[in-house]
PDB file of C-alpha atoms in Angstrom:
ATOM      1  CA  MET J   1     -76.992   9.348   8.334  1.00 75.00           C
ATOM      2  CA  LEU J   2     -79.020  12.216   9.831  1.00 76.00           C
ATOM      3  CA  VAL J   3     -81.939  11.668   7.933  1.00 74.00           C
ATOM      4  CA  TYR J   4     -81.828   7.920   9.076  1.00 69.00           C
ATOM      5  CA  GLY J   5     -81.043   8.902  12.882  1.00 72.00           C
ATOM      6  CA  ILE J   6     -84.227  11.246  12.565  1.00 77.00           C
ATOM      7  CA  LEU J   7     -86.046   8.355  11.113  1.00 74.00           C
ATOM      8  CA  VAL J   8     -85.018   5.988  14.106  1.00 68.00           C
ATOM      9  CA  LEU J   9     -85.899   8.530  16.585  1.00 75.00           C
ATOM     10  CA  ALA J  10     -89.391   9.406  15.235  1.00 75.00           C
ATOM     11  CA  GLY J  11     -89.635   5.236  14.915  1.00 71.00           C
ATOM     12  CA  VAL J  12     -89.141   5.171  18.595  1.00 69.00           C
ATOM     13  CA  ALA J  13     -91.342   8.082  19.667  1.00 71.00           C
ATOM     14  CA  ALA J  14     -94.040   6.631  17.982  1.00 71.00           C
ATOM     15  CA  GLY J  15     -93.874   2.837  19.279  1.00 68.00           C
ATOM     16  CA  GLY J  16     -91.729   1.161  16.777  1.00 68.00           C
ATOM     17  CA  ASN J  17     -88.879  -0.914  17.823  1.00 62.00           C
ATOM     18  CA  ASP J  18     -87.184  -2.193  14.359  1.00 66.00           C
ATOM     19  CA  VAL J  19     -83.836  -0.284  13.529  1.00 61.00           C
ATOM     20  CA  LEU J  20     -83.865  -1.800  10.086  1.00 66.00           C
ATOM     21  CA  GLN J  21     -87.522  -0.591   9.602  1.00 65.00           C
ATOM     22  CA  PRO J  22     -87.737   2.276  12.005  1.00 67.00           C
ATOM     23  CA  LEU J  23     -91.122   3.364  10.965  1.00 69.00           C
ATOM     24  CA  ARG J  24     -92.782  -0.147  10.467  1.00 64.00           C
ATOM     25  CA  GLY J  25     -95.761  -0.885  12.650  1.00 60.00           C
ATOM     26  CA  THR J  26     -96.294   2.952  13.475  1.00 58.00           C
ATOM     27  CA  ALA J  27     -98.994   5.286  12.508  1.00 55.00           C
ATOM     28  CA  LEU J  28     -96.138   7.289  10.674  1.00 52.00           C
ATOM     29  CA  ALA J  29     -95.458   4.404   8.307  1.00 54.00           C
ATOM     30  CA  SER J  30     -98.597   4.725   6.177  1.00 50.00           C
ATOM     31  CA  SER J  31    -101.657   6.496   5.694  1.00 45.00           C
ATOM     32  CA  ALA J  32    -103.479   3.429   4.162  1.00 44.00           C
ATOM     33  CA  PRO J  33    -106.200   1.700   6.237  1.00 44.00           C
ATOM     34  CA  ALA J  34    -105.524  -1.427   7.774  1.00 46.00           C
ATOM     35  CA  SER J  35    -106.021  -4.995   6.325  1.00 47.00           C
ATOM     36  CA  SER J  36    -108.888  -6.684   7.772  1.00 47.00           C
ATOM     37  CA  GLY J  37    -107.305 -10.147   7.130  1.00 50.00           C
ATOM     38  CA  PRO J  38    -104.952 -12.093  10.017  1.00 51.00           C
ATOM     39  CA  ARG J  39    -101.192  -9.963  10.176  1.00 68.00           C
ATOM     40  CA  GLU J  40     -99.759 -12.977  11.848  1.00 76.00           C
ATOM     41  CA  ILE J  41     -99.615 -16.854  12.382  1.00 87.00           C
ATOM     42  CA  HIS J  42    -100.765 -18.322  15.271  1.00 90.00           C
ATOM     43  CA  PHE J  43     -99.299 -21.172  15.743  1.00 95.00           C
ATOM     44  CA  THR J  44    -100.225 -24.086  18.252  1.00 96.00           C
ATOM     45  CA  ARG J  45     -97.413 -25.077  20.275  1.00 97.00           C
ATOM     46  CA  ILE J  46     -96.349 -28.951  20.325  1.00 97.00           C
ATOM     47  CA  LYS J  47     -93.353 -30.303  22.394  1.00 96.00           C
ATOM     48  CA  SER J  48     -93.203 -34.298  21.880  1.00 96.00           C
ATOM     49  CA  VAL J  49     -93.557 -36.932  19.294  1.00 96.00           C
ATOM     50  CA  THR J  50     -96.545 -37.854  21.043  1.00 96.00           C
ATOM     51  CA  ASP J  51     -97.983 -34.238  20.867  1.00 96.00           C
ATOM     52  CA  LEU J  52     -97.159 -34.125  17.328  1.00 97.00           C
ATOM     53  CA  GLU J  53     -98.787 -37.291  16.409  1.00 97.00           C
ATOM     54  CA  GLN J  54    -102.026 -36.238  18.330  1.00 97.00           C
ATOM     55  CA  ALA J  55    -102.136 -33.072  16.761  1.00 97.00           C
ATOM     56  CA  VAL J  56    -101.528 -34.323  13.192  1.00 97.00           C
ATOM     57  CA  ALA J  57    -104.154 -36.877  13.559  1.00 97.00           C
ATOM     58  CA  LYS J  58    -107.054 -34.204  14.973  1.00 97.00           C
ATOM     59  CA  ALA J  59    -105.924 -32.505  11.581  1.00 97.00           C
ATOM     60  CA  SER J  60    -106.407 -35.407   9.378  1.00 96.00           C
ATOM     61  CA  ALA J  61    -109.926 -36.209  10.794  1.00 97.00           C
ATOM     62  CA  GLN J  62    -110.799 -32.811   9.551  1.00 96.00           C
ATOM     63  CA  GLY J  63    -109.149 -33.092   6.179  1.00 95.00           C
ATOM     64  CA  LYS J  64    -106.417 -30.495   6.944  1.00 96.00           C
ATOM     65  CA  GLY J  65    -102.928 -30.398   6.125  1.00 96.00           C
ATOM     66  CA  VAL J  66    -100.318 -29.493   8.967  1.00 97.00           C
ATOM     67  CA  MET J  67     -97.252 -27.168   8.819  1.00 97.00           C
ATOM     68  CA  LEU J  68     -94.821 -27.624  11.355  1.00 98.00           C
ATOM     69  CA  ASP J  69     -92.287 -25.286  12.118  1.00 97.00           C
ATOM     70  CA  PHE J  70     -89.343 -25.868  14.418  1.00 97.00           C
ATOM     71  CA  TYR J  71     -88.075 -22.914  16.379  1.00 96.00           C
ATOM     72  CA  ALA J  72     -86.037 -21.611  19.200  1.00 96.00           C
ATOM     73  CA  ASP J  73     -85.073 -18.423  20.643  1.00 95.00           C
ATOM     74  CA  TRP J  74     -81.350 -18.477  20.252  1.00 95.00           C
ATOM     75  CA  CYS J  75     -82.084 -19.173  16.100  1.00 95.00           C
ATOM     76  CA  THR J  76     -81.696 -15.907  14.647  1.00 95.00           C
ATOM     77  CA  GLU J  77     -83.296 -17.100  11.243  1.00 96.00           C
ATOM     78  CA  CYS J  78     -86.363 -17.982  12.995  1.00 96.00           C
ATOM     79  CA  HIS J  79     -86.893 -14.727  14.137  1.00 95.00           C
ATOM     80  CA  ARG J  80     -86.014 -13.556  10.341  1.00 95.00           C
ATOM     81  CA  MET J  81     -88.707 -15.995   9.106  1.00 95.00           C
ATOM     82  CA  GLU J  82     -91.319 -14.678  11.940  1.00 94.00           C
ATOM     83  CA  LYS J  83     -90.511 -11.329  11.276  1.00 93.00           C
ATOM     84  CA  TYR J  84     -90.740 -11.156   7.252  1.00 94.00           C
ATOM     85  CA  THR J  85     -91.990 -14.532   5.996  1.00 95.00           C
ATOM     86  CA  PHE J  86     -94.591 -15.473   8.165  1.00 95.00           C
ATOM     87  CA  SER J  87     -95.873 -11.997   8.723  1.00 94.00           C
ATOM     88  CA  ASP J  88     -96.494 -11.930   4.904  1.00 95.00           C
ATOM     89  CA  ALA J  89    -100.103 -11.558   3.480  1.00 95.00           C
ATOM     90  CA  ALA J  90     -99.277 -13.820   0.659  1.00 95.00           C
ATOM     91  CA  VAL J  91     -97.979 -16.509   3.185  1.00 96.00           C
ATOM     92  CA  LEU J  92    -101.057 -16.189   5.457  1.00 96.00           C
ATOM     93  CA  ALA J  93    -103.565 -16.596   2.608  1.00 94.00           C
ATOM     94  CA  ALA J  94    -101.481 -19.486   0.884  1.00 95.00           C
ATOM     95  CA  LEU J  95    -101.583 -21.387   4.521  1.00 95.00           C
ATOM     96  CA  GLY J  96    -105.334 -20.787   4.269  1.00 90.00           C
ATOM     97  CA  ASP J  97    -106.994 -23.305   6.536  1.00 91.00           C
ATOM     98  CA  THR J  98    -103.729 -25.204   7.581  1.00 96.00           C
ATOM     99  CA  VAL J  99    -103.141 -26.446  10.879  1.00 97.00           C
ATOM    100  CA  VAL J 100     -99.499 -24.321  11.920  1.00 97.00           C
ATOM    101  CA  LEU J 101     -97.997 -25.850  14.426  1.00 97.00           C
ATOM    102  CA  GLN J 102     -94.625 -25.165  16.346  1.00 97.00           C
ATOM    103  CA  ALA J 103     -91.860 -26.949  18.189  1.00 97.00           C
ATOM    104  CA  ASP J 104     -89.996 -24.837  20.075  1.00 96.00           C
ATOM    105  CA  VAL J 105     -86.667 -26.344  20.972  1.00 96.00           C
ATOM    106  CA  THR J 106     -85.201 -23.782  23.052  1.00 96.00           C
ATOM    107  CA  ALA J 107     -84.416 -25.656  25.913  1.00 96.00           C
ATOM    108  CA  ASN J 108     -82.981 -28.252  23.707  1.00 95.00           C
ATOM    109  CA  ASP J 109     -84.026 -31.031  26.547  1.00 96.00           C
ATOM    110  CA  ASP J 110     -84.324 -34.494  26.032  1.00 96.00           C
ATOM    111  CA  THR J 111     -88.059 -34.297  24.856  1.00 96.00           C
ATOM    112  CA  ASP J 112     -86.572 -31.756  22.192  1.00 96.00           C
ATOM    113  CA  LYS J 113     -83.629 -33.862  20.938  1.00 96.00           C
ATOM    114  CA  ALA J 114     -86.295 -36.766  20.578  1.00 96.00           C
ATOM    115  CA  LEU J 115     -88.742 -34.649  18.594  1.00 96.00           C
ATOM    116  CA  LEU J 116     -85.532 -33.645  16.375  1.00 97.00           C
ATOM    117  CA  LYS J 117     -84.139 -37.083  16.165  1.00 96.00           C
ATOM    118  CA  HIS J 118     -87.790 -38.460  15.157  1.00 96.00           C
ATOM    119  CA  PHE J 119     -87.126 -36.202  11.880  1.00 96.00           C
ATOM    120  CA  LYS J 120     -83.592 -36.482  11.451  1.00 96.00           C
ATOM    121  CA  LEU J 121     -82.990 -32.962  11.926  1.00 96.00           C
ATOM    122  CA  HIS J 122     -80.179 -31.137  13.549  1.00 92.00           C
ATOM    123  CA  GLY J 123     -82.271 -27.874  14.533  1.00 93.00           C
ATOM    124  CA  PRO J 124     -84.010 -24.883  13.311  1.00 96.00           C
ATOM    125  CA  PRO J 125     -85.552 -23.439  11.492  1.00 95.00           C
ATOM    126  CA  SER J 126     -86.994 -26.148   9.848  1.00 97.00           C
ATOM    127  CA  ILE J 127     -90.391 -26.569   8.403  1.00 98.00           C
ATOM    128  CA  LEU J 128     -92.154 -29.745   7.847  1.00 98.00           C
ATOM    129  CA  PHE J 129     -95.410 -30.318   5.897  1.00 98.00           C
ATOM    130  CA  PHE J 130     -98.073 -32.998   6.339  1.00 97.00           C
ATOM    131  CA  ASP J 131    -101.249 -33.562   3.819  1.00 96.00           C
ATOM    132  CA  SER J 132    -104.715 -34.224   5.024  1.00 95.00           C
ATOM    133  CA  THR J 133    -103.902 -38.039   5.728  1.00 95.00           C
ATOM    134  CA  GLY J 134    -101.305 -37.045   8.015  1.00 95.00           C
ATOM    135  CA  ALA J 135     -98.188 -38.420   5.962  1.00 96.00           C
ATOM    136  CA  GLU J 136     -95.330 -36.029   5.981  1.00 97.00           C
ATOM    137  CA  ARG J 137     -94.528 -34.582   2.492  1.00 97.00           C
ATOM    138  CA  SER J 138     -90.620 -35.202   2.800  1.00 95.00           C
ATOM    139  CA  ARG J 139     -90.193 -33.577  -0.527  1.00 96.00           C
ATOM    140  CA  TYR J 140     -91.284 -30.176   0.602  1.00 97.00           C
ATOM    141  CA  ARG J 141     -89.047 -29.782   4.006  1.00 97.00           C
ATOM    142  CA  VAL J 142     -87.516 -26.163   4.522  1.00 97.00           C
ATOM    143  CA  MET J 143     -84.343 -26.105   5.875  1.00 96.00           C
ATOM    144  CA  GLY J 144     -83.178 -22.523   6.800  1.00 95.00           C
ATOM    145  CA  TYR J 145     -84.818 -19.104   6.345  1.00 96.00           C
ATOM    146  CA  MET J 146     -86.637 -18.488   2.748  1.00 96.00           C
ATOM    147  CA  GLY J 147     -88.467 -15.368   1.590  1.00 95.00           C
ATOM    148  CA  ALA J 148     -91.747 -14.617   1.764  1.00 95.00           C
ATOM    149  CA  GLU J 149     -92.734 -14.910  -1.910  1.00 95.00           C
ATOM    150  CA  GLU J 150     -90.978 -18.173  -2.624  1.00 97.00           C
ATOM    151  CA  PHE J 151     -92.400 -19.423   0.638  1.00 96.00           C
ATOM    152  CA  SER J 152     -95.881 -18.744  -0.207  1.00 95.00           C
ATOM    153  CA  GLN J 153     -95.472 -20.741  -3.790  1.00 96.00           C
ATOM    154  CA  HIS J 154     -93.917 -23.323  -1.835  1.00 96.00           C
ATOM    155  CA  ILE J 155     -97.135 -23.665   0.235  1.00 96.00           C
ATOM    156  CA  ALA J 156     -99.050 -24.032  -2.461  1.00 93.00           C
ATOM    157  CA  GLN J 157     -97.351 -27.296  -3.637  1.00 94.00           C
ATOM    158  CA  ALA J 158     -96.572 -28.723  -0.330  1.00 94.00           C
ATOM    159  CA  ILE J 159    -100.124 -28.733   0.780  1.00 88.00           C
ATOM    160  CA  PRO J 160    -102.144 -29.724  -2.182  1.00 75.00           C
TER     161      PRO J 160
END
């Protein structure tokens, strides 16, 4: 416990903010050089069914697949996906040229409810995939948390 306490204090002093991995993201974590590749997903936010249809049509016109992530601030599994899955190098590589959208349904307003109802979803975390023609690949829906290794393999199947 004493060693763990020292690690937490060192992590906080170095700018860390994760008590489970106190040195992650700090200069103390590793002497390995930083990767030059992307380290996080940059989602395009959508709000409504119309927003989604327009984004999928645009991606389709470019010959790209789409991943749609349903997220909410109050969803603990959503935060877990962001922290451990969406930040993984293999997941980022698997998404490659995929358009990544995120529907923030935190407010749970009428527009959020309509979007969830459109896909017959109860709430986040839910991840949907669309092929380059704009058709949903419903067989590949992800409901709940999925770890990075499994998710990167799932993407390879979901987005041909």
